Coordinates of C-alpha atoms and ligand atoms in Angstrom, one line a residue:
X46 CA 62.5 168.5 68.8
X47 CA 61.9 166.4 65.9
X48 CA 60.6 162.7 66.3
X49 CA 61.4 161.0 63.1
X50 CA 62.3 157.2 62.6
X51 CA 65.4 156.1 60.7
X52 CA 64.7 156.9 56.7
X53 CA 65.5 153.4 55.3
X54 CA 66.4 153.0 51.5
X55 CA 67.2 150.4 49.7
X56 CA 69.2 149.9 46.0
X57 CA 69.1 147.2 43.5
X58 CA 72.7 147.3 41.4
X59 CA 72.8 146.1 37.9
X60 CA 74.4 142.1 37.3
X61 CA 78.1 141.7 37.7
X62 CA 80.5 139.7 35.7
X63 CA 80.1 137.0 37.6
X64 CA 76.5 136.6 37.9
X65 CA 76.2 137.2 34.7
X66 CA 78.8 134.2 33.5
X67 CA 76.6 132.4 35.7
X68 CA 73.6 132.8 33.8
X69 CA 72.5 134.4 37.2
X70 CA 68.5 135.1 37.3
X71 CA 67.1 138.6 38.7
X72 CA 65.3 137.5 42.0
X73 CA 64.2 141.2 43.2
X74 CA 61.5 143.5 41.9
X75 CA 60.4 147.3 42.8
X76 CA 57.7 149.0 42.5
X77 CA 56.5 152.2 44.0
X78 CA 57.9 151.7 47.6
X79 CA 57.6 147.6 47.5
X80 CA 60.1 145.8 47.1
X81 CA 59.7 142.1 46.8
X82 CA 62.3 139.1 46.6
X83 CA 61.6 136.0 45.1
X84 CA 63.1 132.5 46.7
X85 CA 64.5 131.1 43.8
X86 CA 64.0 127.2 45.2
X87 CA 60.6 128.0 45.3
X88 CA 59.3 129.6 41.9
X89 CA 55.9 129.3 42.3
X90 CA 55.5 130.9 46.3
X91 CA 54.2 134.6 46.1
X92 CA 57.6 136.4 46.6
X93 CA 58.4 138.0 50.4
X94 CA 57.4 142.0 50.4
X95 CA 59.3 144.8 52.2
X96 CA 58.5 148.1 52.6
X97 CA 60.9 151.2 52.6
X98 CA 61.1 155.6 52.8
X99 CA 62.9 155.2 49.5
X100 CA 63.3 152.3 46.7
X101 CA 66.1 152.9 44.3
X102 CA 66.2 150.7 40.5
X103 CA 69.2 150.4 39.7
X104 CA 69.2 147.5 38.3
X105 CA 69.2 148.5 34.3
X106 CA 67.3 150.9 32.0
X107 CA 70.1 153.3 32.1
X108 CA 73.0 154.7 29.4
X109 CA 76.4 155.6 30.2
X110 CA 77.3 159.2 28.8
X111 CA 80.3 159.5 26.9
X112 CA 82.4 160.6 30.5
X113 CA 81.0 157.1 32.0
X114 CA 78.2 158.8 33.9
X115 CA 75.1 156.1 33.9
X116 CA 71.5 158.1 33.4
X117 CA 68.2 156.8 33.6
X118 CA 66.6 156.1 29.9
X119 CA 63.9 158.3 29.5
X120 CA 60.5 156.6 30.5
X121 CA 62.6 153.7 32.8
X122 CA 62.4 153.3 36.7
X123 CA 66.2 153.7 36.8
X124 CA 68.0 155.8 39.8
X125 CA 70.9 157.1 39.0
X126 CA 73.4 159.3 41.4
X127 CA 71.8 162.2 41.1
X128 CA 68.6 161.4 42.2
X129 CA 70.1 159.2 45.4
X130 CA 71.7 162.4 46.3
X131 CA 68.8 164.5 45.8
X132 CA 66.7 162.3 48.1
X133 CA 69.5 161.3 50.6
X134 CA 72.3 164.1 50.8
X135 CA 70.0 166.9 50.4
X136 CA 68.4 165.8 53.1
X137 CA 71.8 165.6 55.0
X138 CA 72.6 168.6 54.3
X139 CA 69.4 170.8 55.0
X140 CA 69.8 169.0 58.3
X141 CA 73.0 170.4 58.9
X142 CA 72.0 173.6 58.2
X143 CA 69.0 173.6 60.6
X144 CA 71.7 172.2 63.2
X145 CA 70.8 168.9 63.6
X146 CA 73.2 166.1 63.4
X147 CA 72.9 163.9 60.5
X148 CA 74.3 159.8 59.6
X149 CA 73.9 157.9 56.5
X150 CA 75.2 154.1 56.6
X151 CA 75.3 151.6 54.1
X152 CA 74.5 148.0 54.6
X153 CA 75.2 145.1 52.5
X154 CA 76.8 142.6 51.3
X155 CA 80.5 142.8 50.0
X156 CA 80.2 143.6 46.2
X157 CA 76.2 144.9 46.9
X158 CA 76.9 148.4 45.4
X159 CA 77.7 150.5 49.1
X160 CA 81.0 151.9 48.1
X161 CA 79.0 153.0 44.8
X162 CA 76.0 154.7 46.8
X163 CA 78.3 155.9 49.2
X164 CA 81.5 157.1 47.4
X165 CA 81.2 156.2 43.8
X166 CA 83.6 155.6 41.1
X167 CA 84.8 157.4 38.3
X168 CA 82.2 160.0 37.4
X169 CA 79.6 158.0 38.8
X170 CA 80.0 160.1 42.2
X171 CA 78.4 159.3 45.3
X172 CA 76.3 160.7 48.3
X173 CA 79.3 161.6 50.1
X174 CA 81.4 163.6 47.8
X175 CA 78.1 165.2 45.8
X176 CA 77.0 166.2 49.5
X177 CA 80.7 167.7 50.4
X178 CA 80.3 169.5 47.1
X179 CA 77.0 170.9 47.7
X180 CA 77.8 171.6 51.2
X181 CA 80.5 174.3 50.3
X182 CA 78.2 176.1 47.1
X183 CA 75.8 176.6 50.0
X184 CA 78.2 178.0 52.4
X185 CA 79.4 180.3 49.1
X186 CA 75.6 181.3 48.6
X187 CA 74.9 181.4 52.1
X188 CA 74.5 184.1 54.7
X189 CA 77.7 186.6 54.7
X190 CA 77.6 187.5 57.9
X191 CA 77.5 183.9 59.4
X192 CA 80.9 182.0 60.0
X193 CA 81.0 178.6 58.5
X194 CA 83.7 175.7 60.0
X195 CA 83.9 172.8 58.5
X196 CA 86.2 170.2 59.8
X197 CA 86.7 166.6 58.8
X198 CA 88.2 163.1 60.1
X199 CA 88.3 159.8 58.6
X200 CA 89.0 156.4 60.3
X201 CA 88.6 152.7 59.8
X202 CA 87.3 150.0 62.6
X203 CA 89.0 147.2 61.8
X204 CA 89.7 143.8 63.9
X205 CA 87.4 145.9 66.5
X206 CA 90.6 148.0 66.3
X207 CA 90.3 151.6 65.5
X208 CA 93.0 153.2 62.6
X209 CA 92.8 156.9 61.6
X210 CA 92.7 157.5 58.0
X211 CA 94.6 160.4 58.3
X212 CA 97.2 159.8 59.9
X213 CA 100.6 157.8 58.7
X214 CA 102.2 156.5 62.5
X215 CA 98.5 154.7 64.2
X216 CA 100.1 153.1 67.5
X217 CA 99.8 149.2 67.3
X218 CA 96.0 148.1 69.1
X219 CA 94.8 150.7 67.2
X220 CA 93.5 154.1 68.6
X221 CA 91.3 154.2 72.4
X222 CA 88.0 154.6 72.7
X223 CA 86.6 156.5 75.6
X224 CA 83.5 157.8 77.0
X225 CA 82.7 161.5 77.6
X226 CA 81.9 161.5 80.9
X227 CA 80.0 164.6 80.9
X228 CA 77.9 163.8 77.3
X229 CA 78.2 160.2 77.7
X230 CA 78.8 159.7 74.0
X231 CA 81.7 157.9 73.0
X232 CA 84.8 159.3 71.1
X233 CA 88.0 158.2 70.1
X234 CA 91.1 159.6 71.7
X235 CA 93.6 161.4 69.4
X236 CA 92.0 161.3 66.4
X237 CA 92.8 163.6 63.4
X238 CA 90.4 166.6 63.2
X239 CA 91.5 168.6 60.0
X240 CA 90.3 172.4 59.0
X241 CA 88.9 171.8 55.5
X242 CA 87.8 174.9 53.4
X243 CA 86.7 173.8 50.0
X244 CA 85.4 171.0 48.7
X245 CA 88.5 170.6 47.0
X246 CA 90.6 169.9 50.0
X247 CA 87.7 167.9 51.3
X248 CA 88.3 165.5 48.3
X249 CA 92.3 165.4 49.2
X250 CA 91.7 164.5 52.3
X251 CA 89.0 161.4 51.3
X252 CA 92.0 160.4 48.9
X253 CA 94.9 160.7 51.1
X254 CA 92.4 158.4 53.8
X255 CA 91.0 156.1 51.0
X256 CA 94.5 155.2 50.3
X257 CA 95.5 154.7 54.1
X258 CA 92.7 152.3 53.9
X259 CA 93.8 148.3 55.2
X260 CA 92.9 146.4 51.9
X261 CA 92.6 142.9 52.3
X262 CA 91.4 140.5 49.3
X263 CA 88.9 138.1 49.9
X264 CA 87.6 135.3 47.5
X265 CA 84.2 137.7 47.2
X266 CA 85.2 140.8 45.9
X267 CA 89.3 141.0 46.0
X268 CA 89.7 144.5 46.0
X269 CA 86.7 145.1 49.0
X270 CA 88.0 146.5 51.8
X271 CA 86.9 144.5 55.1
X272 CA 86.8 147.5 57.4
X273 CA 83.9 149.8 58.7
X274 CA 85.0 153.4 57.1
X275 CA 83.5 156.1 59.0
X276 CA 83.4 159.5 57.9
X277 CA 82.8 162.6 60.1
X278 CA 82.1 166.2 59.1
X279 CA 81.3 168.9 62.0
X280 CA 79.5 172.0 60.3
X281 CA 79.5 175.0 62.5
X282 CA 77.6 178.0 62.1
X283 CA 78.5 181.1 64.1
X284 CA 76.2 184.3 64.0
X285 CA 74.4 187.0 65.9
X286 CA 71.3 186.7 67.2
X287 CA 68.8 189.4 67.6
X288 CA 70.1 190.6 71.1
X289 CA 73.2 191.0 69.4
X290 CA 75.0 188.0 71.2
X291 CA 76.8 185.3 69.6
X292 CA 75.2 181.9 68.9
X293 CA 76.8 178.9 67.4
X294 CA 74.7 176.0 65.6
X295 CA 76.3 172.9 65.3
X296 CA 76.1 169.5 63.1
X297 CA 77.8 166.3 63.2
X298 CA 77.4 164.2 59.9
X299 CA 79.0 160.7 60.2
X300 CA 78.9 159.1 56.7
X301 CA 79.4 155.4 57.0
X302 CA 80.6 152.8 54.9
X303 CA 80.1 149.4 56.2
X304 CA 82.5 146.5 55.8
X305 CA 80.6 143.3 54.1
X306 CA 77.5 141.9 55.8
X307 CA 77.7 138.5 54.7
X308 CA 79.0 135.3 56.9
X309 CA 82.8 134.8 56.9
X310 CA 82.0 130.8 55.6
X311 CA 80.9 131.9 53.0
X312 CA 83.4 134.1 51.8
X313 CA 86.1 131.2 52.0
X314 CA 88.3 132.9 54.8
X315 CA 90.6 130.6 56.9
X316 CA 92.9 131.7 59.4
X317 CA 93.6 135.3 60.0
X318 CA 91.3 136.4 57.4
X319 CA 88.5 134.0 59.5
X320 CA 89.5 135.8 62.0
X321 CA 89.0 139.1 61.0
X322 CA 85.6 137.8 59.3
X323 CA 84.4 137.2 63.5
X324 CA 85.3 140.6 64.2
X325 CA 83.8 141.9 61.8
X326 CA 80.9 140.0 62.6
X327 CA 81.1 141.2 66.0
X328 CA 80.7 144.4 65.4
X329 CA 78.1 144.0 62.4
X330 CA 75.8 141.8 64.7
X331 CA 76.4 144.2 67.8
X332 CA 74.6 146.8 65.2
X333 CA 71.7 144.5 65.1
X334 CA 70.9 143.5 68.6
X335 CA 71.2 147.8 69.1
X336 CA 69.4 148.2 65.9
X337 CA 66.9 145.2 67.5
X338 CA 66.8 146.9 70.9
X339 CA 66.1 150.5 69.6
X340 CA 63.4 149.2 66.9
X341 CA 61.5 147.1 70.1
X342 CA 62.2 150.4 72.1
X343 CA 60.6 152.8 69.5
X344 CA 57.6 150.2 69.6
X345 CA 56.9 150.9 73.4
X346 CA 58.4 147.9 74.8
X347 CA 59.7 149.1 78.1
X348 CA 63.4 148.2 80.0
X349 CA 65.2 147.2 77.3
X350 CA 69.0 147.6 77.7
X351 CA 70.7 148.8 74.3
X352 CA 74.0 147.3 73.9
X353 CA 76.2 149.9 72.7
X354 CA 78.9 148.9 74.3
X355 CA 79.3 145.4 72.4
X356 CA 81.2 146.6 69.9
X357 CA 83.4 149.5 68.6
X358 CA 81.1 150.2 66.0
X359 CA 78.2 150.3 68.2
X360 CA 79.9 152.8 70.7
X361 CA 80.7 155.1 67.7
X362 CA 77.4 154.8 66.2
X363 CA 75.1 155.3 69.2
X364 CA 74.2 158.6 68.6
X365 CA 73.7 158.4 65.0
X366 CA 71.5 155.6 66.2
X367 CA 69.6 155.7 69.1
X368 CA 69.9 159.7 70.3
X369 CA 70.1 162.9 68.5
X370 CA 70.4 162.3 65.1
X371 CA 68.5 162.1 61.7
X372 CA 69.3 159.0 60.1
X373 CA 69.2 157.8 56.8
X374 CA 70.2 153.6 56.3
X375 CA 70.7 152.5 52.5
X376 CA 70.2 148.8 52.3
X377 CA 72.5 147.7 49.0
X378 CA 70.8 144.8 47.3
X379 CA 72.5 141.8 44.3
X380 CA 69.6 141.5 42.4
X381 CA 71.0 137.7 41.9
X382 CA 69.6 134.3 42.2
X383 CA 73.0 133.2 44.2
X384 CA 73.0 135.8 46.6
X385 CA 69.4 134.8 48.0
X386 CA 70.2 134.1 51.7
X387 CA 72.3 137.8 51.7
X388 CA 69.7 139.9 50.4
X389 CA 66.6 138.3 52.1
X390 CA 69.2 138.9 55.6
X391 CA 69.8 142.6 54.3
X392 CA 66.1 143.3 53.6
X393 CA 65.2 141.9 57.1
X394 CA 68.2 144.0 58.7
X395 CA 67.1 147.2 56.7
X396 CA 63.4 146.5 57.4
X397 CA 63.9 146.4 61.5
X398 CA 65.9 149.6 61.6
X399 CA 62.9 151.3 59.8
X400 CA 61.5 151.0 63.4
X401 CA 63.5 153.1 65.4
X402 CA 62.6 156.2 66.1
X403 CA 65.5 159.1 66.9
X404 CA 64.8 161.9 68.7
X405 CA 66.8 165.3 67.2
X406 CA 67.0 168.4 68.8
X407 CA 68.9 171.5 66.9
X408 CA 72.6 171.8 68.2
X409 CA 72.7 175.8 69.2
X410 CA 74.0 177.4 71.8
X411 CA 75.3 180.9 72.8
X412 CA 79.5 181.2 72.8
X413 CA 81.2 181.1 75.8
Ligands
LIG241 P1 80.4 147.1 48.1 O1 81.0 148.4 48.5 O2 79.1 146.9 48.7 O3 81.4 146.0 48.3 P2 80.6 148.2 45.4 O4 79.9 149.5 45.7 O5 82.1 148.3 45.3 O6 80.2 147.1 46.5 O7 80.0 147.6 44.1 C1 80.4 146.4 43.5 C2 80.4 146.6 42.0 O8 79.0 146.9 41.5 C3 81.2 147.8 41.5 O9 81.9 147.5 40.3 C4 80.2 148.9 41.2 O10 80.6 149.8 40.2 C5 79.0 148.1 40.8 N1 77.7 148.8 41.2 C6 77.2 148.8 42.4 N2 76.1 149.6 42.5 C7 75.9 150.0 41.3 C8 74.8 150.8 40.7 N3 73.8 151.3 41.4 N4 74.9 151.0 39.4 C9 75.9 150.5 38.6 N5 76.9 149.8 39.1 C10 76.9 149.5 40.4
LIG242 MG1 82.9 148.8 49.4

């Protein structure tokens, strides 16, 4: 068994358009694994420190390549892609090899740079489809007398409503969630499991999903989507042991894209859209009283009831979280003046799930 806490990172994007028409001012500093924030109403206060597993400038000193690929200038602080993924996914995916299941998540505010951790854009690839990538050239290298499956499933939470990604006809409500009763974990009923045997169809299947996606603009960021996009990849491996009898090792990696962390006031969202902003609240702030809950467990505070069941996202999550997982959270940060408030609330969020500690045993068992 390993006991290891939640691996917190956190990223600091270069200024937007906007900020920068604004004349925005950079608020957030790193150095080593200190990050600090400065409250731009009071200049001349010593600026709030946080500490995290992994600190990622990203903020400028970088050129983009002639194929739009942005690379740290030589001598700068700047972390590009590369060097997210060979922190975070190749983390992920020695875990999966060993057998343990693995989660990454990121947190932030809409337009804080998770979609570009996470996923990317153009050839400025992400975690996700570097670690699919790397995940099958391992597999090719690996072991030719092991049997590798690899399936994959993509949905969106959503209104608290649960859509799969890969399918065209979701009933209306939105997919069921039920509890195992043997495992206790929660799962949802029906949902899309594909065979995937490249990393090829891996990425036509993230498409195909991506573009299932529900978009809906907000004043923020109008091309955002405002859904929780969850990602899951089960990595079997199937050999003989020494005695000659079959053994299977098993990983689940859930890659997680959160929707936008910030208020629904403040993103100008009246009616429907308001009302989707709740939900979405509902499930964000269900992930910190169980991120609150698990970081006062970890800390030896005794009875405390984890509420899981608050929210579809919570239910979903709760092994990635609080059970047998390894976890890595990546904290998105605006290094902007504006966006204060947000990125002092995702520092603090980030900084309390540094406290939980998972517990995560190797997934293998003989065939039956
Ligand atoms: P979110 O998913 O949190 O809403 P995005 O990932 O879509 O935000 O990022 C918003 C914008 O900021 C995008 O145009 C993206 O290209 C840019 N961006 C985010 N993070 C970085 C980064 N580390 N380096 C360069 N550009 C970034
Ligand atoms: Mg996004």
């Amino acid at each position: 068994m390993s006991d290891q806490g939640v691996k917190v990172a956190v990223r600091c994007r270069p200024f937007n358009q906007r900020e920068k028409d604004r004349g925005a001012k950079l608020i957030i500093d790193m150095n080593g694994a200190m990050t600090t924030i400065q409250n731009p109403e009071t200049p001349n206060e010593e600026p709030k420190k946080f500490t995290f597993d992994f600190s990622y400038w990203s903020h400028d000193g970088y050129n983009e390549k002639d194929d739009g690929y942005l690379e740290a200038q030589p001598g700068s602080k700047y972390s590009s892609q590369r060097r997210v993924f060979e922190d975070l996914g190749q983390g992920v995916l020695d875990n999966a090899f060993k057998g343990f299941n693995c989660s990454l998540f990121a947190y932030g505010q809409t337009g804080s740079g998770k979609s570009y951790s996470m996923v990317g854009y153009g050839n400025n690839k992400g975690i996700v489809p570097i670690t699919c990538d790397e995940l099958f050239k391992a597999i090719e290298a690996g072991d030719k007398a092991t049997k590798y499956e690899v399936t994959f499933s993509m949905l969106e939470i959503y209104n608290e409503q649960v859509r799969d990604l890969l399918s065209k006809d979701n009933p209306k409500g939105g997919l069921q969630v039920r509890q195992n009763p043997k495992l206790g974990l929660f799962y949802v009923v029906g949902l899309k499991k594909v065979a995937v045997g490249s990393y090829a169809e891996i990425d036509k299947r993230t498409q195909e999903g991506t573009a299932n996606r529900t978009v809906a603009s907000t004043n923020m960021n109008a091309t955002s989507s405002r859904a929780h996009t969850v990602v899951t990849i089960t990595f079997d491996q199937i050999s003989k042991n020494e005695a000659g009898e079959e053994t299977k090792k098993s990983s689940v990696i859930n890659l997680v894209d959160l929707a936008g962390s910030e208020r629904a006031d403040s993103t100008g969202a009246t009616g429907d859209r308001l009302k989707e902003g709740a939900n979405i609240n509902k499930s964000l702030s269900a992930l910190g009283n169980v991120i609150s809950a698990l970081a006062d467990l970890s800390g030896g505070k005794k009875k405390v009831m984890v509420p899981y069941r608050d929210s579809v996202l919570t239910k979903l999550l709760q092994n990635a979280l609080g059970g047998n997982s390894k976890t890595v959270m990546i904290a998105a940060l605006s290094p902007a003046d504006i966006n204060y408030d947000e990125t002092l609330s995702t520092l603090r969020y980030a900084d309390r799930a540094k406290k939980i500690k998972n517990k995560a045993v190797v997934n293998e068992n003989p065939l039956d």
